[in-house]
XYZ file of C-alpha atoms in Angstrom:
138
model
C -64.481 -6.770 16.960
C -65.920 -9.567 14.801
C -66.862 -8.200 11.464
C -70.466 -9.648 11.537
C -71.636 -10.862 14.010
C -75.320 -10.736 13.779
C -77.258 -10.192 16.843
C -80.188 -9.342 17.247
C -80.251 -5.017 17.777
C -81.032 -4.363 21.341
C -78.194 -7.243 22.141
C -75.729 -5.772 19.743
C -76.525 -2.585 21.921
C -75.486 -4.645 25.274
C -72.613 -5.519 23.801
C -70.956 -2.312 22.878
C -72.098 -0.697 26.051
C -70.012 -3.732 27.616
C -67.294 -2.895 25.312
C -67.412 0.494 25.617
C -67.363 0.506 29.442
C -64.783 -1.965 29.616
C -62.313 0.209 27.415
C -62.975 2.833 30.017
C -61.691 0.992 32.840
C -58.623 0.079 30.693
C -59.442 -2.920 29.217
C -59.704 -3.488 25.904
C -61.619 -6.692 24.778
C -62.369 -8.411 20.590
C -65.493 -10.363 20.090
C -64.459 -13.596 18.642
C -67.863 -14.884 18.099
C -72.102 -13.998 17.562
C -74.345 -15.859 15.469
C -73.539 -19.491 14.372
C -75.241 -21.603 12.544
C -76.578 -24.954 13.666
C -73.879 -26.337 11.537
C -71.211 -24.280 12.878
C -72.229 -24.958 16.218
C -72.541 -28.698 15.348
C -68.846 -28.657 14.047
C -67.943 -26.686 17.758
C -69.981 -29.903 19.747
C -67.833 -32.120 17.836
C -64.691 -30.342 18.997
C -63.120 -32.651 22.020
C -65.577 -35.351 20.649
C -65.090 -36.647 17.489
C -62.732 -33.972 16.197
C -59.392 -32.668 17.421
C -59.411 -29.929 19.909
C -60.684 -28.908 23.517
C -64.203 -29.420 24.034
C -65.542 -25.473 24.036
C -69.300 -26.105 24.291
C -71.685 -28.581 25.590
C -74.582 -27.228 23.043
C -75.300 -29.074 19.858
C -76.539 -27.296 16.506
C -79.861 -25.089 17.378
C -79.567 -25.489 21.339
C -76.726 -22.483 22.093
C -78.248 -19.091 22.494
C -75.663 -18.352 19.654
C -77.909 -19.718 17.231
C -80.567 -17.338 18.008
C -78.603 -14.373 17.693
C -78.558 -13.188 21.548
C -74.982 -14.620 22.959
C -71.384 -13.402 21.955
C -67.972 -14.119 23.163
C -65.180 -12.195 23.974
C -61.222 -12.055 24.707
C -58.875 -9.856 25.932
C -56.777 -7.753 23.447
C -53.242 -7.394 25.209
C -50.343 -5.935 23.717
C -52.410 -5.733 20.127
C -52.206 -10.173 20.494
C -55.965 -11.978 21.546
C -55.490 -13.560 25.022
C -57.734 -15.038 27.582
C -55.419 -13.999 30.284
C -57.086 -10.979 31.674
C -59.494 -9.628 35.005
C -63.047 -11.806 33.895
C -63.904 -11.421 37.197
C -63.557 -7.008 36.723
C -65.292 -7.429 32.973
C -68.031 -10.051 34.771
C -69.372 -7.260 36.599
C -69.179 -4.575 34.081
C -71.338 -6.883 32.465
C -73.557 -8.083 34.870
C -74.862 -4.268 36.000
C -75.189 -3.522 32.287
C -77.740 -6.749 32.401
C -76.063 -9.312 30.527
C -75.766 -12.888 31.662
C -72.105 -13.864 31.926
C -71.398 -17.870 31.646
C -68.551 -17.211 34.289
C -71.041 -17.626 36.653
C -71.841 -21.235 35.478
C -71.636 -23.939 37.498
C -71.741 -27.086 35.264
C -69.944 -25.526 32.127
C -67.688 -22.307 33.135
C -67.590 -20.189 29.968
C -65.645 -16.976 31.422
C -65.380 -15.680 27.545
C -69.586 -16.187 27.326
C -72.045 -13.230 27.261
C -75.593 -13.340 26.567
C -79.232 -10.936 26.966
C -82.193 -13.585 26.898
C -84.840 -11.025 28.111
C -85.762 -13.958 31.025
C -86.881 -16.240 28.183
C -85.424 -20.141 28.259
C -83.753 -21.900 25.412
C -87.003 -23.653 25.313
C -88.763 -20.579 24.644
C -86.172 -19.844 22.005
C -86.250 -22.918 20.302
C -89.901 -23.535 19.925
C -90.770 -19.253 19.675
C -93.090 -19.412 22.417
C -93.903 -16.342 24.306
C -90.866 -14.508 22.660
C -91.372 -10.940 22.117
C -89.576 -9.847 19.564
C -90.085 -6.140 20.664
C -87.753 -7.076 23.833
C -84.434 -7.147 21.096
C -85.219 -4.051 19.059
Protein backbone atom coordinates (compact mmCIF):
# COMPACT_ATOMS: atom_id res chain seq x y z
CA UNK A 1 0.00 0.00 0.00
CA UNK A 2 0.99 3.60 -0.79
CA UNK A 3 2.62 5.12 2.20
CA UNK A 4 0.34 8.27 2.23
CA UNK A 5 -2.09 8.49 0.50
CA UNK A 6 -4.40 10.96 1.98
CA UNK A 7 -8.01 10.39 1.68
CA UNK A 8 -10.38 11.64 3.20
CA UNK A 9 -11.38 8.98 6.50
CA UNK A 10 -14.59 7.34 5.66
CA UNK A 11 -12.90 6.70 1.95
CA UNK A 12 -9.69 5.45 3.41
CA UNK A 13 -12.24 3.09 5.28
CA UNK A 14 -13.72 1.89 1.69
CA UNK A 15 -10.61 1.22 0.66
CA UNK A 16 -9.25 -1.21 3.14
CA UNK A 17 -12.55 -2.95 3.38
CA UNK A 18 -11.90 -3.40 -0.54
CA UNK A 19 -8.50 -4.51 0.27
CA UNK A 20 -9.25 -6.49 2.93
CA UNK A 21 -12.02 -8.44 1.16
CA UNK A 22 -10.09 -8.84 -1.83
CA UNK A 23 -7.12 -10.59 0.11
CA UNK A 24 -9.81 -12.93 1.27
CA UNK A 25 -10.77 -14.15 -1.98
CA UNK A 26 -7.03 -14.58 -2.79
CA UNK A 27 -6.10 -11.62 -4.27
CA UNK A 28 -3.78 -9.47 -3.11
CA UNK A 29 -3.82 -5.84 -4.54
CA UNK A 30 -1.03 -2.28 -3.75
CA UNK A 31 -2.49 1.12 -4.03
CA UNK A 32 -0.32 2.98 -6.36
CA UNK A 33 -2.03 6.22 -5.98
CA UNK A 34 -4.59 8.78 -3.54
CA UNK A 35 -4.31 12.35 -3.32
CA UNK A 36 -2.49 14.41 -6.05
CA UNK A 37 -2.01 17.63 -6.34
CA UNK A 38 -3.29 19.84 -9.14
CA UNK A 39 0.26 19.90 -10.21
CA UNK A 40 0.79 16.32 -10.08
CA UNK A 41 -2.25 15.70 -11.82
CA UNK A 42 -1.32 18.44 -14.37
CA UNK A 43 2.09 16.64 -15.01
CA UNK A 44 -0.28 13.08 -15.43
CA UNK A 45 -2.67 15.24 -18.27
CA UNK A 46 0.46 16.03 -19.94
CA UNK A 47 1.47 12.38 -20.11
CA UNK A 48 0.62 11.13 -23.94
CA UNK A 49 0.33 14.95 -24.66
CA UNK A 50 3.14 16.94 -24.42
CA UNK A 51 5.31 14.53 -22.45
CA UNK A 52 6.48 10.99 -23.11
CA UNK A 53 4.28 8.21 -22.02
CA UNK A 54 0.66 6.67 -22.42
CA UNK A 55 -2.01 9.02 -21.86
CA UNK A 56 -3.42 7.68 -18.17
CA UNK A 57 -6.04 10.38 -17.51
CA UNK A 58 -8.26 12.69 -19.31
CA UNK A 59 -8.51 15.11 -16.02
CA UNK A 60 -6.42 18.21 -15.81
CA UNK A 61 -5.03 19.71 -12.38
CA UNK A 62 -8.18 20.22 -9.83
CA UNK A 63 -10.83 18.26 -12.09
CA UNK A 64 -9.88 14.33 -10.97
CA UNK A 65 -11.64 13.22 -7.86
CA UNK A 66 -7.93 12.52 -6.84
CA UNK A 67 -7.48 15.98 -6.05
CA UNK A 68 -10.14 16.01 -3.55
CA UNK A 69 -8.98 13.20 -1.67
CA UNK A 70 -11.93 10.58 -2.50
CA UNK A 71 -10.38 8.32 -5.56
CA UNK A 72 -7.40 5.77 -5.34
CA UNK A 73 -5.91 3.33 -7.66
CA UNK A 74 -4.88 0.00 -7.43
CA UNK A 75 -2.79 -3.05 -9.03
CA UNK A 76 -2.41 -6.44 -8.61
CA UNK A 77 0.54 -7.77 -6.47
CA UNK A 78 1.57 -11.17 -8.21
CA UNK A 79 4.40 -13.16 -7.33
CA UNK A 80 5.62 -10.11 -4.79
CA UNK A 81 6.07 -7.93 -8.66
CA UNK A 82 3.03 -4.97 -9.32
CA UNK A 83 1.01 -6.13 -12.38
CA UNK A 84 -2.17 -5.11 -14.00
CA UNK A 85 -2.73 -8.57 -15.20
CA UNK A 86 -5.26 -9.86 -12.80
CA UNK A 87 -9.49 -10.71 -12.41
CA UNK A 88 -10.77 -6.59 -12.45
CA UNK A 89 -13.81 -7.89 -13.36
CA UNK A 90 -13.81 -10.37 -9.66
CA UNK A 91 -12.17 -7.11 -7.67
CA UNK A 92 -14.97 -4.73 -9.70
CA UNK A 93 -17.57 -6.34 -7.80
CA UNK A 94 -15.96 -6.71 -4.51
CA UNK A 95 -15.91 -3.19 -4.90
CA UNK A 96 -19.00 -2.25 -6.23
CA UNK A 97 -21.20 -4.11 -3.18
CA UNK A 98 -18.80 -2.45 -0.74
CA UNK A 99 -20.17 0.98 -2.55
CA UNK A 100 -17.34 2.26 -4.35
CA UNK A 101 -17.50 3.51 -7.90
CA UNK A 102 -15.11 1.52 -10.08
CA UNK A 103 -13.91 3.44 -13.47
CA UNK A 104 -14.02 -0.12 -15.14
CA UNK A 105 -17.36 0.57 -15.71
CA UNK A 106 -16.57 3.71 -17.84
CA UNK A 107 -17.55 4.09 -21.05
CA UNK A 108 -15.57 7.04 -22.55
CA UNK A 109 -12.28 6.55 -20.44
CA UNK A 110 -11.93 2.75 -19.06
CA UNK A 111 -9.83 3.08 -15.90
CA UNK A 112 -10.01 -0.73 -14.62
CA UNK A 113 -7.17 0.30 -11.86
CA UNK A 114 -9.76 3.47 -10.72
CA UNK A 115 -11.74 3.45 -7.43
CA UNK A 116 -13.60 6.20 -5.97
CA UNK A 117 -16.64 7.04 -2.94
CA UNK A 118 -18.22 10.51 -4.04
CA UNK A 119 -21.22 10.21 -1.60
CA UNK A 120 -23.58 11.01 -5.02
CA UNK A 121 -21.95 14.45 -5.18
CA UNK A 122 -20.52 15.65 -8.91
CA UNK A 123 -17.08 16.96 -9.60
CA UNK A 124 -18.95 20.14 -9.86
CA UNK A 125 -20.05 19.90 -6.44
CA UNK A 126 -16.48 19.10 -5.51
CA UNK A 127 -14.88 21.74 -7.21
CA UNK A 128 -16.97 24.67 -6.27
CA UNK A 129 -17.93 22.96 -2.36
CA UNK A 130 -21.46 23.21 -2.96
CA UNK A 131 -23.80 21.07 -1.05
CA UNK A 132 -20.80 18.86 0.16
CA UNK A 133 -21.21 17.46 3.50
CA UNK A 134 -18.29 16.94 4.95
CA UNK A 135 -19.92 14.64 7.65
CA UNK A 136 -20.56 12.05 4.61
CA UNK A 137 -16.32 11.27 4.67
CA UNK A 138 -15.77 11.07 8.41
Amino acid sequence: MAADINLKPKVKRLMNQFLAECKKQGIELIVTQGYRTKEEQDRLFAQGRTKPGNIVTNAKGGYSFHNHRVAFDVCFLIDKHASYDGDWNKIGAIGKRLGLEWGGDWKEFLDRPHWQYTAGYSLNDFINWKRINPLKFI
